[in-house]
Short mmCIF file of C-alpha atoms and ligand atoms in Angstrom, two decimals:
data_model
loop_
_atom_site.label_atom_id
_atom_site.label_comp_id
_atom_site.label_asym_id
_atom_site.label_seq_id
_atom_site.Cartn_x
_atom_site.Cartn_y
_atom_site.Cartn_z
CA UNK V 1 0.00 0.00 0.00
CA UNK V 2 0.98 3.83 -0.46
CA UNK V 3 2.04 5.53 3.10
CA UNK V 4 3.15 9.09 4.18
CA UNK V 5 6.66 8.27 5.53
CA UNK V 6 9.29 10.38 7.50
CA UNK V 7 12.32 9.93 5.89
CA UNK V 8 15.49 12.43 7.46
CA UNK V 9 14.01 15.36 9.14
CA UNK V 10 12.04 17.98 6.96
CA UNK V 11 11.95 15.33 4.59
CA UNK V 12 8.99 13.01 3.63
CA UNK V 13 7.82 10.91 1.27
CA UNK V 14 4.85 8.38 -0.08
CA UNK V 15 6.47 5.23 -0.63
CA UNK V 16 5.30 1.58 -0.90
CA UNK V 17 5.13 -0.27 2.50
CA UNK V 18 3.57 -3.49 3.57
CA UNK V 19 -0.20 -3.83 3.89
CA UNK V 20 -1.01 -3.98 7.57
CA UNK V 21 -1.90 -7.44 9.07
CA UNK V 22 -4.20 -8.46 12.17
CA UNK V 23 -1.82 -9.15 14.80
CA UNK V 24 -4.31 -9.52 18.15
CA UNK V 25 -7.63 -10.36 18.09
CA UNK V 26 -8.72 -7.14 19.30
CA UNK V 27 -7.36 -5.52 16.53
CA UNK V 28 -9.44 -4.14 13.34
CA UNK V 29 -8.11 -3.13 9.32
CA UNK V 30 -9.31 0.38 8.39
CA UNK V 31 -9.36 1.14 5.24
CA UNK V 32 -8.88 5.43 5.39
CA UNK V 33 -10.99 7.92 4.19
CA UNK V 34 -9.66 10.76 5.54
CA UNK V 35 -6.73 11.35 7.49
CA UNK V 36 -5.24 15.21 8.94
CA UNK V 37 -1.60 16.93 10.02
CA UNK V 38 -1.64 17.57 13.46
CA UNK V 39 0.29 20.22 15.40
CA UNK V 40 2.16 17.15 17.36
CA UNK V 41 3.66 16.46 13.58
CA UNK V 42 5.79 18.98 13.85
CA UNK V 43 8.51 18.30 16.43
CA UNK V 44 8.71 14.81 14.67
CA UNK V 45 9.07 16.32 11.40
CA UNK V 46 11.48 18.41 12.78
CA UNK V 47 13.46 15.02 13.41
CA UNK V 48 14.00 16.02 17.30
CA UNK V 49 12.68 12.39 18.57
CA UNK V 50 15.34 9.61 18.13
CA UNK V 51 13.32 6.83 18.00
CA UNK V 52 11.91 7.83 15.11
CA UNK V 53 13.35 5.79 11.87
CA UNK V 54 12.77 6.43 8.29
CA UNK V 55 9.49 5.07 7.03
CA UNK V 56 7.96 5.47 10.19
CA UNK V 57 4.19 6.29 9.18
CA UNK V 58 2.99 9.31 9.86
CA UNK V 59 -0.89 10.41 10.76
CA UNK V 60 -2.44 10.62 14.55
CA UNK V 61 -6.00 11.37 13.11
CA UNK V 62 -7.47 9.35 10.66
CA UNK V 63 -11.04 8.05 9.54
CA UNK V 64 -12.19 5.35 7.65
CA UNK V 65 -14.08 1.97 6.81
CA UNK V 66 -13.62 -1.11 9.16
CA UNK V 67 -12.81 -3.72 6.34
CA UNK V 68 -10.90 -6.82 8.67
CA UNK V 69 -12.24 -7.97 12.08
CA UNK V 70 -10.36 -9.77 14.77
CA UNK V 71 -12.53 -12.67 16.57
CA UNK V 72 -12.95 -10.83 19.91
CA UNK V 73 -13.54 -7.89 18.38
CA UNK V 74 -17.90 -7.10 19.56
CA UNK V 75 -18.45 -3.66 18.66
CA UNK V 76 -17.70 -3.18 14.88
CA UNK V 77 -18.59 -4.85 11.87
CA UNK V 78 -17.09 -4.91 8.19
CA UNK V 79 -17.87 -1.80 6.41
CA UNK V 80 -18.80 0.38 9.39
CA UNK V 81 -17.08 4.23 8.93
CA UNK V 82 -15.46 4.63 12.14
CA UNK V 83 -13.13 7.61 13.41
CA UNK V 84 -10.33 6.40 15.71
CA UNK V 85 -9.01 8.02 18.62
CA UNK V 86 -5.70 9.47 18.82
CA UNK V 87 -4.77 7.61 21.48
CA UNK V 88 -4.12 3.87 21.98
CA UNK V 89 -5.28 2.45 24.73
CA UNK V 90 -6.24 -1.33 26.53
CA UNK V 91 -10.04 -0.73 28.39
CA UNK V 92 -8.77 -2.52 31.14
CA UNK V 93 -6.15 -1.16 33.54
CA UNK V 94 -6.82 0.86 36.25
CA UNK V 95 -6.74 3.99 34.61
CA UNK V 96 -9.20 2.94 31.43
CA UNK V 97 -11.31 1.68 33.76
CA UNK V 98 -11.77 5.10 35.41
CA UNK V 99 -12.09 7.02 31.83
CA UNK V 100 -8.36 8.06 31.75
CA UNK V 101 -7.20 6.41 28.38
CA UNK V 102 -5.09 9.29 27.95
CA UNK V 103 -2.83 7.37 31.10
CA UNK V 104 -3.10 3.87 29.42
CA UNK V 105 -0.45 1.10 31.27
CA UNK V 106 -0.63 -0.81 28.55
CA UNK V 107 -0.86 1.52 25.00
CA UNK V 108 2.01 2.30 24.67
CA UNK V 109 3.88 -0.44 26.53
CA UNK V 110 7.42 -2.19 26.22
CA UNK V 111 8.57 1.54 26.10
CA UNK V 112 11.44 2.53 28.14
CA UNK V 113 11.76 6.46 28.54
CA UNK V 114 14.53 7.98 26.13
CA UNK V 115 14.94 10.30 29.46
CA UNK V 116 14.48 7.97 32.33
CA UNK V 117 12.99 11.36 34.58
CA UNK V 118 10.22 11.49 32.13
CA UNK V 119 7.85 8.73 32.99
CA UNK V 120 6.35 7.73 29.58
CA UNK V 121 4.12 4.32 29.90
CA UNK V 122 0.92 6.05 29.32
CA UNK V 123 -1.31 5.56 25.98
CA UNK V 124 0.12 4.95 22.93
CA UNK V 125 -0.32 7.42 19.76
CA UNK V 126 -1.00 6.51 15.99
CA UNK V 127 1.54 8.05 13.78
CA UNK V 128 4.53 7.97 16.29
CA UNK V 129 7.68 6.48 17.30
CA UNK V 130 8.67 3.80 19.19
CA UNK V 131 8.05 5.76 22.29
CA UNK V 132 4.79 5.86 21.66
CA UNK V 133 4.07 2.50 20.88
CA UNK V 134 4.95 2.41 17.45
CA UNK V 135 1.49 1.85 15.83
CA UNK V 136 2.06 3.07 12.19
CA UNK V 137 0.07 6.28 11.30
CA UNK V 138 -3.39 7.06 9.14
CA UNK V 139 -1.37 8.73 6.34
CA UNK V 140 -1.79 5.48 4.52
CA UNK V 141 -4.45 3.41 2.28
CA UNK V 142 -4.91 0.99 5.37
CA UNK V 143 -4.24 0.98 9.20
CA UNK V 144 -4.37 -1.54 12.02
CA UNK V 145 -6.56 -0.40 14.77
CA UNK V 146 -5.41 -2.31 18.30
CA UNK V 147 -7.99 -2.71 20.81
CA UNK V 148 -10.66 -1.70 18.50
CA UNK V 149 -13.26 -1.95 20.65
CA UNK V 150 -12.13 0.59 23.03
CA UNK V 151 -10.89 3.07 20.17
CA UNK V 152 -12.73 3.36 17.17
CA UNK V 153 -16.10 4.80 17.18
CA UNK V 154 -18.88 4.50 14.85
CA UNK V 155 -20.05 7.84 12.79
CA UNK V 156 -23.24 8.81 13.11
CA UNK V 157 -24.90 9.02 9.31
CA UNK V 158 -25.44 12.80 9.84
CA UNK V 159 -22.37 13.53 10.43
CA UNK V 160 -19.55 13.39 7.13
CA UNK V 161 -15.90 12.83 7.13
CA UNK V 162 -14.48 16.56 7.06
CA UNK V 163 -16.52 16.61 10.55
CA UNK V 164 -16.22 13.55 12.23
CA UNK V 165 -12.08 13.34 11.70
CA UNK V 166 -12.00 15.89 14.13
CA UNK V 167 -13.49 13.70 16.47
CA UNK V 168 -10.47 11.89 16.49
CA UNK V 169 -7.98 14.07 18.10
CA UNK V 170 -8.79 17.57 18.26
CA UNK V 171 -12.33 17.87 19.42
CA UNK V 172 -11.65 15.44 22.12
CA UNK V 173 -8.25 17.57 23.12
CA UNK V 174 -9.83 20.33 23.27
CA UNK V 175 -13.07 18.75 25.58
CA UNK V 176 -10.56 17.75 27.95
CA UNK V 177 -8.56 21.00 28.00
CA UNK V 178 -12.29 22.61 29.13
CA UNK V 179 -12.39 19.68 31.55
CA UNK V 180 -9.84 19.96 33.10
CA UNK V 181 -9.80 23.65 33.67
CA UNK V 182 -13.43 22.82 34.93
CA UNK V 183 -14.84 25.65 32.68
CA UNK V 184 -18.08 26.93 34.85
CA UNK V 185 -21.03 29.16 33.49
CA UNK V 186 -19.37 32.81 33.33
CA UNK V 187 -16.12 32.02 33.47
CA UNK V 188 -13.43 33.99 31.56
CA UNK V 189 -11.05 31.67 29.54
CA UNK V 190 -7.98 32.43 27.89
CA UNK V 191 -6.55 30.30 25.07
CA UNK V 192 -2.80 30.74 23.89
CA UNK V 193 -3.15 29.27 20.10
CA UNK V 194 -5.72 29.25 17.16
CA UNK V 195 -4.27 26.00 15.99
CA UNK V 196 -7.60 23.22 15.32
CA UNK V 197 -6.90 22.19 19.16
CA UNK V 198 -7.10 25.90 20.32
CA UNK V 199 -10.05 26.50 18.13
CA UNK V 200 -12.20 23.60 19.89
CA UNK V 201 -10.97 24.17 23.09
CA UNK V 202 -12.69 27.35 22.93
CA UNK V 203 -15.64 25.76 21.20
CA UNK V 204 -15.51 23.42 23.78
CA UNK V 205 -15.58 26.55 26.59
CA UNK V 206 -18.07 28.22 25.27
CA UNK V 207 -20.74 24.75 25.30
CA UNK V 208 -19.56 24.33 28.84
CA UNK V 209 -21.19 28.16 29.04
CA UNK V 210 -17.95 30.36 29.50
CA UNK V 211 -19.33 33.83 29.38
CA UNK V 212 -16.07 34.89 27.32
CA UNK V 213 -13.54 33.23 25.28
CA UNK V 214 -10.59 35.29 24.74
CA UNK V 215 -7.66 33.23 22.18
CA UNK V 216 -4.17 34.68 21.41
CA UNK V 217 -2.52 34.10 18.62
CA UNK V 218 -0.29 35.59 16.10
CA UNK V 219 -2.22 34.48 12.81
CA UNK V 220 -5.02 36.66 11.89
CA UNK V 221 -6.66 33.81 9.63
CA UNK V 222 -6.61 31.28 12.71
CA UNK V 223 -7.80 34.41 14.66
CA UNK V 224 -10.88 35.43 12.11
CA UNK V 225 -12.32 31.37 12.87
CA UNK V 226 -11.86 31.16 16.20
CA UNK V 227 -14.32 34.66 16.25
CA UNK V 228 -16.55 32.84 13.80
CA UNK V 229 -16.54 29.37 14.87
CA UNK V 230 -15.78 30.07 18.56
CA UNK V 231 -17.48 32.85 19.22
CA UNK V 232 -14.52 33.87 20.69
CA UNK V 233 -12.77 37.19 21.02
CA UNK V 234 -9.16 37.04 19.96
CA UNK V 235 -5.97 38.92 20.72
CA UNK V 236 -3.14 39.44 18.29
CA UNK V 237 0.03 38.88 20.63
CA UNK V 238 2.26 41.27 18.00
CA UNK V 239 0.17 43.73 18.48
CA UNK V 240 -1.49 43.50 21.83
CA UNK V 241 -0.33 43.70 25.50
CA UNK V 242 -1.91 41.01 26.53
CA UNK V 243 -1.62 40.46 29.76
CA UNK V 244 -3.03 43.83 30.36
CA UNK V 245 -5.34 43.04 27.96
CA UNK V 246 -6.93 39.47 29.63
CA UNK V 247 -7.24 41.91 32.84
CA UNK V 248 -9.19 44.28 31.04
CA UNK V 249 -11.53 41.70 30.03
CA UNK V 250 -11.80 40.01 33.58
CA UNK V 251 -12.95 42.34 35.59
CA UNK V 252 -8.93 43.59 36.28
CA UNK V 253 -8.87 39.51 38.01
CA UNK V 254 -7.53 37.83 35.09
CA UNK V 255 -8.98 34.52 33.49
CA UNK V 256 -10.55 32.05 35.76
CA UNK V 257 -8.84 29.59 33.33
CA UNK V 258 -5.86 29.76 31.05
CA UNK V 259 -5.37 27.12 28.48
CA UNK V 260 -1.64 26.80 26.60
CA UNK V 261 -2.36 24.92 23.12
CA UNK V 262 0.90 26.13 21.29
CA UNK V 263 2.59 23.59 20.22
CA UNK V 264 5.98 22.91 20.70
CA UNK V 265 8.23 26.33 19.64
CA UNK V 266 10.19 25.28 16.86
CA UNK V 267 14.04 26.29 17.60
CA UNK V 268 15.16 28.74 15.28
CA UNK V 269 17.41 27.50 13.10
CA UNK V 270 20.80 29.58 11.77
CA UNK V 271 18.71 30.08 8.43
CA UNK V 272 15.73 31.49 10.52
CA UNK V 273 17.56 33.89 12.12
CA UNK V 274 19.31 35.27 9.61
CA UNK V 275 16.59 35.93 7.24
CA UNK V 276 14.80 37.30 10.29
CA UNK V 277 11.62 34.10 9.95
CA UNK V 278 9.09 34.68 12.66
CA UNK V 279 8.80 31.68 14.88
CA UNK V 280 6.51 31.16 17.90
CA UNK V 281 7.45 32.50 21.12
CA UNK V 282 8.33 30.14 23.27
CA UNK V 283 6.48 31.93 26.52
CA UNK V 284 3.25 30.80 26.20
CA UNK V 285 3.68 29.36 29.52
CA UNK V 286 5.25 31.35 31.44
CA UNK V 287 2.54 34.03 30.48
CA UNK V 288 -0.60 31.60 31.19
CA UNK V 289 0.37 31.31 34.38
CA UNK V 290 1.27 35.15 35.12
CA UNK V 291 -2.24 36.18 33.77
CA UNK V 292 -4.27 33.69 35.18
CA UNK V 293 -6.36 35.19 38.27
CA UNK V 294 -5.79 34.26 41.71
CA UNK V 295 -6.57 30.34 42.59
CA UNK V 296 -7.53 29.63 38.77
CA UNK V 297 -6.22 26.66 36.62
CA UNK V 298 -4.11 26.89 34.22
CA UNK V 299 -3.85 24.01 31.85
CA UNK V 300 -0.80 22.80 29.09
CA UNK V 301 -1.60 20.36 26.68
CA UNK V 302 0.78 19.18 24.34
CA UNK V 303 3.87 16.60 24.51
CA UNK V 304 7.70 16.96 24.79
CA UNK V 305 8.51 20.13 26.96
CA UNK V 306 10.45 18.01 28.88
CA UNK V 307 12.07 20.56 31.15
CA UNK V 308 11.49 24.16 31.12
CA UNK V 309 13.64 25.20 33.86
CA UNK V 310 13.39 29.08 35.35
CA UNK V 311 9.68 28.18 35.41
CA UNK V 312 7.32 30.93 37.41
CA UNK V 313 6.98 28.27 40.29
CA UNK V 314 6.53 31.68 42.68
CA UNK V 315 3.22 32.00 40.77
CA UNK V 316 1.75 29.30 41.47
CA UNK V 317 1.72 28.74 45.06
CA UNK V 318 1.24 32.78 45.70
CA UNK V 319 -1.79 33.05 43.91
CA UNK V 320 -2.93 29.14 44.49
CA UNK V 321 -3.03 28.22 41.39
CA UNK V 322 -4.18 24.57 39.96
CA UNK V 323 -1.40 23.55 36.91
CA UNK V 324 -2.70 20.64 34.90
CA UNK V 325 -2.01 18.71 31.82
CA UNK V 326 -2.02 16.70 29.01
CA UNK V 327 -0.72 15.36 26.19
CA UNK V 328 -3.03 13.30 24.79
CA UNK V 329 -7.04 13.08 24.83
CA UNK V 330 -9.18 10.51 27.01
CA UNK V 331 -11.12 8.14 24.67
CA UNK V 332 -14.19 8.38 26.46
CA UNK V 333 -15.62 12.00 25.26
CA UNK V 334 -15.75 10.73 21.86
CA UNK V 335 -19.31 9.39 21.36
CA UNK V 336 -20.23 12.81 23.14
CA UNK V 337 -18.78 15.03 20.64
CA UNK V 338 -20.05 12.78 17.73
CA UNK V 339 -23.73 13.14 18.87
CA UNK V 340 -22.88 16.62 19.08
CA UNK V 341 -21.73 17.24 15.52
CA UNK V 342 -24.89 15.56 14.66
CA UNK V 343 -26.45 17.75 16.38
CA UNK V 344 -24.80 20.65 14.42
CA UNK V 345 -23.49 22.32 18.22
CA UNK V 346 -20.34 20.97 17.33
CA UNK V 347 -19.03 21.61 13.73
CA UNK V 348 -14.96 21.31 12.60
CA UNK V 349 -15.30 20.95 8.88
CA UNK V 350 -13.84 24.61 8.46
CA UNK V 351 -10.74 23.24 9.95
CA UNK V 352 -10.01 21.03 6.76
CA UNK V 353 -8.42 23.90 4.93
CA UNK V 354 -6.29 22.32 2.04
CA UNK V 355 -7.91 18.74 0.56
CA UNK V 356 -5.01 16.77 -0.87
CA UNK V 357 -4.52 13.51 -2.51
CA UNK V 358 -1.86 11.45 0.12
CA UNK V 359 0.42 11.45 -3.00
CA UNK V 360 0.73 15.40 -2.27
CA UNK V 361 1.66 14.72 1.54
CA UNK V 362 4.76 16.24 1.86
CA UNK V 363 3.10 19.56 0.31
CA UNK V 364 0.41 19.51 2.80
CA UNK V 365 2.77 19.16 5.59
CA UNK V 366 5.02 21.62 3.98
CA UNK V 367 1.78 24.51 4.23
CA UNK V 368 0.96 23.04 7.57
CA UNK V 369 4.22 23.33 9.01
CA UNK V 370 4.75 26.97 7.32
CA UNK V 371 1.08 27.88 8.67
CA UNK V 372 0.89 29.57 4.67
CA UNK V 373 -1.94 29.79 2.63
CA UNK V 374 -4.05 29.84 5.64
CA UNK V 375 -3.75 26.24 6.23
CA UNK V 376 -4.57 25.44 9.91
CA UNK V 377 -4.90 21.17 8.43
CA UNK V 378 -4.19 19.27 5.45
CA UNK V 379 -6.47 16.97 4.62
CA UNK V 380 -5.56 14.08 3.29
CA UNK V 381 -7.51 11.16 0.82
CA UNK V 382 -5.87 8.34 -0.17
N1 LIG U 1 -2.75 17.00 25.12
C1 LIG U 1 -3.37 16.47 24.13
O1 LIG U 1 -4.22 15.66 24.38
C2 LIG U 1 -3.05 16.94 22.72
C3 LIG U 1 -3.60 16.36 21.59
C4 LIG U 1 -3.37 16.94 20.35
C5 LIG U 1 -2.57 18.07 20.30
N2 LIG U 1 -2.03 18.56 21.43
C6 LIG U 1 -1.17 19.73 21.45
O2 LIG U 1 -1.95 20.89 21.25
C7 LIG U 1 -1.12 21.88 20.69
C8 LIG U 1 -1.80 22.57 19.54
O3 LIG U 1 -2.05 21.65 18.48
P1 LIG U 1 -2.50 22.19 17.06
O4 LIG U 1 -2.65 21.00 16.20
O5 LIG U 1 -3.62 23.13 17.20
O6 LIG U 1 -1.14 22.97 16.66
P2 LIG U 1 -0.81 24.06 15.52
O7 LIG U 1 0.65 23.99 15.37
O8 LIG U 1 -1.68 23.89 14.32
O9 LIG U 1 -1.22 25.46 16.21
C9 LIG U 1 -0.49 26.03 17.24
C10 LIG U 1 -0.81 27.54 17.25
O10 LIG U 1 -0.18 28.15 18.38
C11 LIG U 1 0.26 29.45 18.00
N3 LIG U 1 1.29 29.90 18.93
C12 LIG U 1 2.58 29.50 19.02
N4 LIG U 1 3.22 30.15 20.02
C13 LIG U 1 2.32 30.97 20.59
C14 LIG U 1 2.38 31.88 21.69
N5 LIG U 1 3.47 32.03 22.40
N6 LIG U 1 1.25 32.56 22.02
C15 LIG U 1 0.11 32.38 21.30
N7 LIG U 1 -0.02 31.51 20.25
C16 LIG U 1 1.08 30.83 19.90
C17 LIG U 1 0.74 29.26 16.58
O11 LIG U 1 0.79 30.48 15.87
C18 LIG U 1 -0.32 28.29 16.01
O12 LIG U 1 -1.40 28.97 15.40
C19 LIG U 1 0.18 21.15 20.33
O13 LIG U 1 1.09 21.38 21.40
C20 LIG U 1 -0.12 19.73 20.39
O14 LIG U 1 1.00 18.98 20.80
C21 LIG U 1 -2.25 18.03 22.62
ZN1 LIG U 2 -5.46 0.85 29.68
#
């Protein structure tokens, strides 16, 4: 079959690999349908994780048509369109039991830690290294599915592909991020990024009945959706003060709740900085937690910070703050937020800027990682 592979870093390529096999009897073939770039691409394309080998498969969210069963698999049958979940997880262990696939024992096992300090057995990922299980990506004509049962999800007829991929990763990302800054009626909520996750954590505020939505960014196309599609107001960082700013809008408090959903800063490379690119800024933290009000939560998602020393730990306990995170999405929400794109309360179809053909893979990715052409995800058909 045809695959999206990492080759070196910043380069990819669609090459031949072999067609995927059933390997437990848990596990399902997909055949895909649709399958999208994702902002945790980036530090992989960028060739920063060292378990990653050339024609690894790339692709954490993916949709598609069950078309091989295991025998224990109950839940799906050949030919139902299922979206999977990001994250790869058992059903079983202590933590699936109590909703918390995102903490998995078991998806991503038989992984030691590249940095032993780090503890890493949690869920696995589609689309990632070894370190994260190594289940090969949905940038491909076909993809095994372990534990199907517990991660794909059948799609509601109402609801088409361009909508329901998002149910894969960044819907349910951006549900938890809400979650676990335990959005109330009339709070104020602060979101650093516009990215697809940004966008529906914001959607995500806003159904859990924040009075305001407030999301900082750089990009004024990301911006203009997250207005539209969020309801949210937005804050160009370039341009704005914004920590003054989020007081303004708070009542002078600040935010009851401050999500990060950056992304990983890409390090300027010599080229960057002397043609003078603009990059990220790399503070998105550090900021979060300066502007969030007095005992409010501030929440990171995303992976591989690993250690941010000089970190505003005097914030934190002074003002009594709650710091959570995550870098993957609980399995659980996803039935939720498919009923709710059915619904219509939920829709993510405007997030599929650029439809491509996999064979044009490394272009999307190129225009994803650039953020050009107003590409906030590359769509991708096999
Ligand atoms: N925890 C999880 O469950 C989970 C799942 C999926 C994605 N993620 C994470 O969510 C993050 C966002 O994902 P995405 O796909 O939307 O990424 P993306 O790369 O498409 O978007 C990131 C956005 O953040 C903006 N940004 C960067 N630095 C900023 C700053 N200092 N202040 C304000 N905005 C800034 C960028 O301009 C960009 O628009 C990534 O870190 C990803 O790893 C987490
Ligand atoms: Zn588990």
């Amino acid at each position: 079959m045809r695959a999206l592979c990492w080759v070196a870093a910043d380069e990819l390529a669609v090459r031949e690999v072999p067609d995927p096999e059933l390997r437990n009897e848990r596990d399902v073939i997909v055949r895909v349908r649709r399958s999208a770039t994702s902002g945790v691409d980036l530090p992989l394309l960028a060739g920063r994780d060292p378990l990653l080998r050339a024609g690894d498969v790339l692709g954490t969210e993916f949709l598609g048509e069950v078309v091989e069963t295991g025998p224990a698999v109950r839940r799906h049958r050949i030919g139902d369109r299922v979206v999977v979940g990001a994250s790869v997880a058992c059903g079983g262990c202590w933590y699936c039991r109590r909703g918390r696939h995102s903490c998995c024992d078991n998806g991503g096992a038989d992984v030691a830690s590249v940095d032993p300090d780090l503890v890493r057995s949690d869920a696995g990922c589609f689309g990632r290294p070894r370190a994260a299980g190594g289940f090969a990506g949905g940038h491909a004509e076909y993809v095994r599915v372990p534990y199907a049962d517990v991660g794909a999800f059948r799609v509601p007829d109402a609801v088409g592909d361009d909508r329901a991929l998002f149910a894969a990763d960044a819907a349910p990302t951006g549900w938890l991020a809400a979650e676990l800054g335990e959005v109330r009626s009339g709070d104020v909520v602060a979101v650093w990024g516009a990215g697809a996750v940004g966008q529906l954590t914001a959607r995500a505020a806003t159904l859990r009945g924040a009075a305001r939505v407030l999301v900082v960014d750089r990009h004024a196309d990301r911006l203009r959706m997250a207005e539209r599609h969020a309801g949210a107001e937005t804050l160009d960082y370039r341009s704005t003060d914004v920590a003054a700013e989020l007081r303004e809008r708070s009542g002078g408090r600040g935010p009851d709740v401050c999500v990060v959903a950056v992304g990983v800063p890409p390090t300027r490379s010599v080229a960057d900085r002397l043609t003078g690119r603009d990059v990220d800024r790399p503070d998105a933290v550090r900021e979060a937690v300066h502007a969030c009000r007095k005992d409010g939560v501030v929440v990171v998602l995303g992976g591989a910070q690993g250690h941010v020393d000089a970190f505003a730990l005097g914030a934190v306990t002074d003002k009594r703050l709650t710091l959570r995170g995550s870098r993957r999405p609980d399995l659980r929400d996803v039935p939720m937020l498919l009923h709710r794109m059915a619904r219509d309360e939920l829709r993510t179809e405007h997030l599929a800027t650029h439809r491509l053909p996999l064979e044009d893979g490394p272009r999307g990715y190129a225009l994803f990682a650039d953020r050009a052409d107003g590409c906030v995800r590359a769509v991708f058909t096999p």
